[in-house]
PDB file of C-alpha atoms in Angstrom:
ATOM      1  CA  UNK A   1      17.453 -13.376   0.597  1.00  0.00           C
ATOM      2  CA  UNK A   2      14.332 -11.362   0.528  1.00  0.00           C
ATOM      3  CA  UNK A   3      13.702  -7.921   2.413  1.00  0.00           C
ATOM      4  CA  UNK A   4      12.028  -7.781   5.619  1.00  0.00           C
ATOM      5  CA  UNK A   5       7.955  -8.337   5.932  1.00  0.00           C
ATOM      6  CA  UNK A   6       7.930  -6.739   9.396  1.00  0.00           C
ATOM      7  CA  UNK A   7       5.470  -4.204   8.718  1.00  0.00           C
ATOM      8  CA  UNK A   8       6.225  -2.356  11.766  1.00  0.00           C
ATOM      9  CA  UNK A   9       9.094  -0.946  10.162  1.00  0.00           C
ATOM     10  CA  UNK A  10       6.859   0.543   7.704  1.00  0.00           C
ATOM     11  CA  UNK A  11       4.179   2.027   9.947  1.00  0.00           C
ATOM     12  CA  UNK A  12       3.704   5.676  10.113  1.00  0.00           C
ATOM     13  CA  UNK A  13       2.706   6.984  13.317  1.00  0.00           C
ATOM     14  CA  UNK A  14      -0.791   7.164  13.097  1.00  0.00           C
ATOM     15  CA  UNK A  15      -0.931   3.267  12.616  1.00  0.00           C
ATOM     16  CA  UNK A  16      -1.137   3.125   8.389  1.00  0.00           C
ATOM     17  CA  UNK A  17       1.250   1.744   6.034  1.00  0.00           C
ATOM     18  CA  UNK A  18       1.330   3.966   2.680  1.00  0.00           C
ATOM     19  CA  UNK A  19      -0.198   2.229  -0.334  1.00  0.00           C
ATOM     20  CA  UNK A  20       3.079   2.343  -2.502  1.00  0.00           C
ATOM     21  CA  UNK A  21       5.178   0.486   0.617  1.00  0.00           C
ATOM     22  CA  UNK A  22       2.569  -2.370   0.702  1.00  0.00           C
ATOM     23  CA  UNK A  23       2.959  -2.671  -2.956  1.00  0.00           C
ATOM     24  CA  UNK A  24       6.395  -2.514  -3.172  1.00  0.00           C
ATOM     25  CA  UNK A  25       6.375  -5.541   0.055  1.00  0.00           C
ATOM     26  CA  UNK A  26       4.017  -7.348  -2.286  1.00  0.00           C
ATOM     27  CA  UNK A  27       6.063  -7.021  -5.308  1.00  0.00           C
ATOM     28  CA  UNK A  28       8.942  -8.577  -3.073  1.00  0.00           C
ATOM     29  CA  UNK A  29       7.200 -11.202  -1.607  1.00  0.00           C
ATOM     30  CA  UNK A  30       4.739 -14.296  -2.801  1.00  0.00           C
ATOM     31  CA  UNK A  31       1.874 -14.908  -1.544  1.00  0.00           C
ATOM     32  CA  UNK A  32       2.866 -17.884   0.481  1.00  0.00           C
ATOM     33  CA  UNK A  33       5.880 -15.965   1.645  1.00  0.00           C
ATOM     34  CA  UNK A  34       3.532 -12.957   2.429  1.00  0.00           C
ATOM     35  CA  UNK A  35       0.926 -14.773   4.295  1.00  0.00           C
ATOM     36  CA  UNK A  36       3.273 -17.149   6.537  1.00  0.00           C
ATOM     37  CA  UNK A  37       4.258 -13.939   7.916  1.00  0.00           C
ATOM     38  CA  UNK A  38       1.002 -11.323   7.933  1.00  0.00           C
ATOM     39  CA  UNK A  39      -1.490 -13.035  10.164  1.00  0.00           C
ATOM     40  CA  UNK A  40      -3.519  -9.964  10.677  1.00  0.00           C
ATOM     41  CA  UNK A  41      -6.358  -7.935   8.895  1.00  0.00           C
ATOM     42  CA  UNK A  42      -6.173  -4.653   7.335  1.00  0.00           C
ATOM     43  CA  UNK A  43      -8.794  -1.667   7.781  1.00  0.00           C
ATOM     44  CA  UNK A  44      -8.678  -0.604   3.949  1.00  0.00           C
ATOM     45  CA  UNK A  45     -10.483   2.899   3.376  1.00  0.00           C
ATOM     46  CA  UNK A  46     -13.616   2.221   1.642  1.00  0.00           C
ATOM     47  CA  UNK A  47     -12.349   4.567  -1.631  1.00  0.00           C
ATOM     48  CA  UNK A  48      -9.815   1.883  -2.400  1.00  0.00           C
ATOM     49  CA  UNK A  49     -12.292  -0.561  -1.861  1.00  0.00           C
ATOM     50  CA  UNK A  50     -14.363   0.895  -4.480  1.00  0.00           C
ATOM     51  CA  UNK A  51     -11.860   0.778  -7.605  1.00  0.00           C
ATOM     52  CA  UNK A  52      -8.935   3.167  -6.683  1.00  0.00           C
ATOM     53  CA  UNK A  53      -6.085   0.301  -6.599  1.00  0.00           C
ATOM     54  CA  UNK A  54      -6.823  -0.575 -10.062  1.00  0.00           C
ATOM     55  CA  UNK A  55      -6.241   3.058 -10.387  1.00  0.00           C
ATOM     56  CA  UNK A  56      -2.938   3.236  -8.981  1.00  0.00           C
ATOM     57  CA  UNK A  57      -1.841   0.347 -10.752  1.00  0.00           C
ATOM     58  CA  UNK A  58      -2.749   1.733 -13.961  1.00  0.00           C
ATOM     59  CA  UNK A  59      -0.809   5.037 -12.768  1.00  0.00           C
ATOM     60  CA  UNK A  60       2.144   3.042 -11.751  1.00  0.00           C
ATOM     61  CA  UNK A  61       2.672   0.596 -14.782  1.00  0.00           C
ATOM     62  CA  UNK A  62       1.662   3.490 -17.542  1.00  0.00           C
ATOM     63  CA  UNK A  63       3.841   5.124 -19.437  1.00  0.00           C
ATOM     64  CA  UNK A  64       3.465   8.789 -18.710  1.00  0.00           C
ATOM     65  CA  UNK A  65       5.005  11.464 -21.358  1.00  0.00           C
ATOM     66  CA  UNK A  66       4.960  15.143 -19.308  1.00  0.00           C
ATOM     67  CA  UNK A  67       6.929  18.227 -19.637  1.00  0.00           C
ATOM     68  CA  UNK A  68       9.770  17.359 -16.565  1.00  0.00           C
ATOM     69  CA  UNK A  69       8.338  20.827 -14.645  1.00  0.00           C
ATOM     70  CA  UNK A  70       4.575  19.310 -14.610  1.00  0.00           C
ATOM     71  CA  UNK A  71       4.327  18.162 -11.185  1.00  0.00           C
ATOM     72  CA  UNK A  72       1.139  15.609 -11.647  1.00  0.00           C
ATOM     73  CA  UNK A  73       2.825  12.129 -11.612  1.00  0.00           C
ATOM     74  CA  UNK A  74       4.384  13.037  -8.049  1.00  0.00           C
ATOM     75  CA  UNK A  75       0.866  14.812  -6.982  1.00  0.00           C
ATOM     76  CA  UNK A  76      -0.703  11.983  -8.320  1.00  0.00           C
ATOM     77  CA  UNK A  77       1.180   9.404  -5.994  1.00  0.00           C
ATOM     78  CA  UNK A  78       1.130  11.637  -3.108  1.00  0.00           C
ATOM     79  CA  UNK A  79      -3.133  11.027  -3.603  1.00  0.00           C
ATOM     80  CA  UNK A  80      -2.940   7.528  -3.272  1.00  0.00           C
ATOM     81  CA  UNK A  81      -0.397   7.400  -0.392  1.00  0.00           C
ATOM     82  CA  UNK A  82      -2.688   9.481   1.650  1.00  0.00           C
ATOM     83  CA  UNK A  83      -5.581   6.647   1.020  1.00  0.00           C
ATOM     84  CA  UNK A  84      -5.355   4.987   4.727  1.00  0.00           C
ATOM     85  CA  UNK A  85      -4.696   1.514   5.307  1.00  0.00           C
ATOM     86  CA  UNK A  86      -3.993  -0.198   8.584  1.00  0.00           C
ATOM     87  CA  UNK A  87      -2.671  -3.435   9.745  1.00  0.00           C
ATOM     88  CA  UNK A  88      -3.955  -4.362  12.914  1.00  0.00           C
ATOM     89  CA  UNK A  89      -0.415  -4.451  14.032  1.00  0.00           C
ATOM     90  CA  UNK A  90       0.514  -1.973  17.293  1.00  0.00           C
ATOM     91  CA  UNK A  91       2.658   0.350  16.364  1.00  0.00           C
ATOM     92  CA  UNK A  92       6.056   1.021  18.937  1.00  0.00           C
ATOM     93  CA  UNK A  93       4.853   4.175  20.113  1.00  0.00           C
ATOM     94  CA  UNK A  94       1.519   2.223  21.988  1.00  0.00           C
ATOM     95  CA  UNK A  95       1.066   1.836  25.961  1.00  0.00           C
ATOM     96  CA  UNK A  96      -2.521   0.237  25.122  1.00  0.00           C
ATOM     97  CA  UNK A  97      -2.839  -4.078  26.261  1.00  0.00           C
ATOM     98  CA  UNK A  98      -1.486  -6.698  23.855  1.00  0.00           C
ATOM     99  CA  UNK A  99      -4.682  -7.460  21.525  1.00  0.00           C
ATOM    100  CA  UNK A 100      -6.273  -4.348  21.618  1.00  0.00           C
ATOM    101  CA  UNK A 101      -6.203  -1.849  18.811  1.00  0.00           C
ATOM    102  CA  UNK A 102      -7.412   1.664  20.334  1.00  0.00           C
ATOM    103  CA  UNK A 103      -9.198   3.989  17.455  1.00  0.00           C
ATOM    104  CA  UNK A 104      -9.147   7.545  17.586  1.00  0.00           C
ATOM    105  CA  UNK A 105      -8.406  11.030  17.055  1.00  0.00           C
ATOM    106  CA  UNK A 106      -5.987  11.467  20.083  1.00  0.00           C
ATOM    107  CA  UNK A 107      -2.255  10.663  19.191  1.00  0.00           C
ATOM    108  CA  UNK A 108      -1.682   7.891  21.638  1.00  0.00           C
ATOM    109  CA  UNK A 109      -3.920   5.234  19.932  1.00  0.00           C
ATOM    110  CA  UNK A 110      -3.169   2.666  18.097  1.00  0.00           C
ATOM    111  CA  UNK A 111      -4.718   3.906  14.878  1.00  0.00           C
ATOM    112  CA  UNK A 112      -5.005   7.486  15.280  1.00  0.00           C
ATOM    113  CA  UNK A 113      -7.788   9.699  12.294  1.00  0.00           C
ATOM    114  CA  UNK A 114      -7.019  12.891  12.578  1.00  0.00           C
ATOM    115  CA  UNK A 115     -10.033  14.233  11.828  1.00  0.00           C
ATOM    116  CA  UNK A 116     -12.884  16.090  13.150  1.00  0.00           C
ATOM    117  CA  UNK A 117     -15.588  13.670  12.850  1.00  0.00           C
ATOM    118  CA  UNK A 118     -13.398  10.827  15.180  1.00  0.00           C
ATOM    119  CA  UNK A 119     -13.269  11.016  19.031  1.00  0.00           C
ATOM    120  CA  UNK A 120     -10.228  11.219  21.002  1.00  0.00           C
ATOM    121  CA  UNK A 121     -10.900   7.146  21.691  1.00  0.00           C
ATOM    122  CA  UNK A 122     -13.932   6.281  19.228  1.00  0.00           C
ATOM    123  CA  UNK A 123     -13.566   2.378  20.032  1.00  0.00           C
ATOM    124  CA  UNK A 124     -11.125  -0.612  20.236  1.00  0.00           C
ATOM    125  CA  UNK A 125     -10.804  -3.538  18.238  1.00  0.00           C
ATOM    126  CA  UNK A 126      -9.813  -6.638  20.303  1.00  0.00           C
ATOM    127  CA  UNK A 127      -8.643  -9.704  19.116  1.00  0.00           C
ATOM    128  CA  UNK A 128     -10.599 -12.574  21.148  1.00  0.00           C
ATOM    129  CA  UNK A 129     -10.504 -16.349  20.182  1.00  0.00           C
ATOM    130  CA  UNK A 130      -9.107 -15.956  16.831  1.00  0.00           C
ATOM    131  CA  UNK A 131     -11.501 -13.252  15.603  1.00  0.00           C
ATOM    132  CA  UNK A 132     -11.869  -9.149  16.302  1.00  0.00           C
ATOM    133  CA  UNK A 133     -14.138  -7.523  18.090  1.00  0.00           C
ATOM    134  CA  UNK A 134     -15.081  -3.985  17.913  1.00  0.00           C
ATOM    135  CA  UNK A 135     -16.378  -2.373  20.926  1.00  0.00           C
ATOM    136  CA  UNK A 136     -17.773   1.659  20.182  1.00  0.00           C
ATOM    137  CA  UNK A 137     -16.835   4.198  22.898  1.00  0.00           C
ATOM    138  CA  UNK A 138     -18.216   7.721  23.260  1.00  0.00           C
ATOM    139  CA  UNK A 139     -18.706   9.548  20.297  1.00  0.00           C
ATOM    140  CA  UNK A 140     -20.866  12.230  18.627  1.00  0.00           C
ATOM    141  CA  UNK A 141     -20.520  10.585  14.903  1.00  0.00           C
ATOM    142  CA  UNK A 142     -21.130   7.271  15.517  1.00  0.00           C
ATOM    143  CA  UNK A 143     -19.648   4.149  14.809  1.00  0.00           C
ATOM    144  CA  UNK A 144     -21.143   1.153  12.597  1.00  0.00           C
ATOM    145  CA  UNK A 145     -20.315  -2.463  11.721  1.00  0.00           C
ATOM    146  CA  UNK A 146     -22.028  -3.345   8.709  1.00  0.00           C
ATOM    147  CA  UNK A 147     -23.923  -0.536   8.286  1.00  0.00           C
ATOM    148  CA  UNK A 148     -25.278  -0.858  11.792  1.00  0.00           C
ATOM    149  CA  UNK A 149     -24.944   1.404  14.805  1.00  0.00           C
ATOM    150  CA  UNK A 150     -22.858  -0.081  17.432  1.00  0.00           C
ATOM    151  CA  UNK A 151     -24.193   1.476  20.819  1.00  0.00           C
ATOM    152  CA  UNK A 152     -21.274   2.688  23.405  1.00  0.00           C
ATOM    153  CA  UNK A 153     -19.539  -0.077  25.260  1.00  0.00           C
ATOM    154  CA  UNK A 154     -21.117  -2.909  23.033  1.00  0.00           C
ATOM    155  CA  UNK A 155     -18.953  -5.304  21.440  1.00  0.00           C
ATOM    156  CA  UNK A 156     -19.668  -6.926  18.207  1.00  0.00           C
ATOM    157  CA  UNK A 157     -17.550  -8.916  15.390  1.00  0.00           C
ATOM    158  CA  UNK A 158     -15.969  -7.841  13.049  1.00  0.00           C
ATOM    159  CA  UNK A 159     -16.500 -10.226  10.184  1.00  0.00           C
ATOM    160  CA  UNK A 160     -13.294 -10.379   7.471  1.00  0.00           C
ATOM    161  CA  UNK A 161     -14.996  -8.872   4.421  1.00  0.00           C
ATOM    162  CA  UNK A 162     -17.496  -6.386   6.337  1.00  0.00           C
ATOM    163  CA  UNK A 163     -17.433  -2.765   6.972  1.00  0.00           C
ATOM    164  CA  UNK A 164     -16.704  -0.667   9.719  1.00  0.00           C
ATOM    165  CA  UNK A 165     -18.044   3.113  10.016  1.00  0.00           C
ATOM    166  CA  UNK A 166     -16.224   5.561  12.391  1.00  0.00           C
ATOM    167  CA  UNK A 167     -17.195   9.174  12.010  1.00  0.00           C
ATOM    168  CA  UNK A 168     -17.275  10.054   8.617  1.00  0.00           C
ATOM    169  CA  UNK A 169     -14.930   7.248   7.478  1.00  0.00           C
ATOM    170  CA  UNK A 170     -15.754   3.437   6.111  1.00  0.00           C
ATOM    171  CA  UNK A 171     -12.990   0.785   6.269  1.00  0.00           C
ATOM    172  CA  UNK A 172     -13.505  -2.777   4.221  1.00  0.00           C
ATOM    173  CA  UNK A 173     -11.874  -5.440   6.774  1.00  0.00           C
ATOM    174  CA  UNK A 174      -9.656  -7.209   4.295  1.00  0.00           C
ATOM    175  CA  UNK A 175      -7.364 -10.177   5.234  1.00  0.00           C
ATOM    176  CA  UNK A 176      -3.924 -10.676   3.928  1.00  0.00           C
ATOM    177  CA  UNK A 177      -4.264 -12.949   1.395  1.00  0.00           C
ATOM    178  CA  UNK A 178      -7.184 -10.605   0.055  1.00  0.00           C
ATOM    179  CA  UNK A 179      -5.392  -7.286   0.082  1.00  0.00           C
ATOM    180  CA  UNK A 180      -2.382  -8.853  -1.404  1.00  0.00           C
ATOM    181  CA  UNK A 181      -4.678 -10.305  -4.311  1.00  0.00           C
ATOM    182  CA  UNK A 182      -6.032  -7.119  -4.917  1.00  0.00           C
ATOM    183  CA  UNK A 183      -2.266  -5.157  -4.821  1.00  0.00           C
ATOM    184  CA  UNK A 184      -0.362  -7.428  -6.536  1.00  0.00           C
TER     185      UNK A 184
END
């Protein structure tokens, strides 16, 4: 019998799942297995997007030869840990409505960036009809589908494959079966 693909036990409480648990789940799981149960899509951070998980499989499946009081494998994994990814799962902690996925800076939403640049509630993602819809709230930095601005209280899709811009940060919208292509 295979171990659990409930990802909420592996959500931190700012709504991510570290990089090395999803690739340990994948490693555990095939894809069939893995996408009967993960019907939702992930906001991957644009860095790993751009090359870093072939990166950190590299680092993982190397052989690394390092004096036992050099601390750069462990430094090295703490890096890509900190690389955000989140399911568009709710995490326990969450008063918001079923299919709604608040974004901000404050701690009780859903997927909480603790960062200057993000609002205490920079938008919500709702799922409608089968696909997600991202509606901006009030915010100083700005938040972007597709490289467009998305004006307060307007709602647009969120296509699987596209982009989403909040503050500083850029997430790909990946769906399962992509994300565990590109991890396992």
């Amino acid at each position: 019998m295979s171990e659990s693909l409930d990802l909420q036990l592996y959500l931190r409480n700012n709504g991510s799942i570290a990089l090395s648990d999803l690739v340990d789940i994948i490693n555990k799981h095939g894809l069939d297995e893995f996408l009967s149960e993960i019907k939702t899509p992930f906001l991957v951070s644009a860095d790993i997007q751009k090359g870093v998980l072939e990166e950190f499989a590299a680092f993982r499946n190397s052989t690394l030869n390092f004096d036992p009081q050099d601390e750069q494998p462990e430094e090295e994994e703490d890096f890509f840990n900190k690389l955000p990814i989140y399911p568009l799962i709710k995490p326990e902690h969450t008063e918001s409505a079923i299919g709604v996925f608040r974004i901000g800076r404050h701690a009780d939403n859903d997927l909480v960036i603790a960062d200057y640049t993000i609002s205490r509630m920079h938008g919500m993602i709702k799922k409608q009809k089968g696909s997600y819809i991202f509606m901006a709230k009030k915010s100083k930095n700005g938040s972007f589908v597709n490289g467009e601005e998305v004006e307060e209280d307007t709602e647009v899709e969120l296509p699987i494959g596209g982009t989403i811009g909040i503050g500083r940060y850029v997430f790909n919208i990946l769906s399962p079966e992509e994300l565990y292509i590109k991890l396992s």
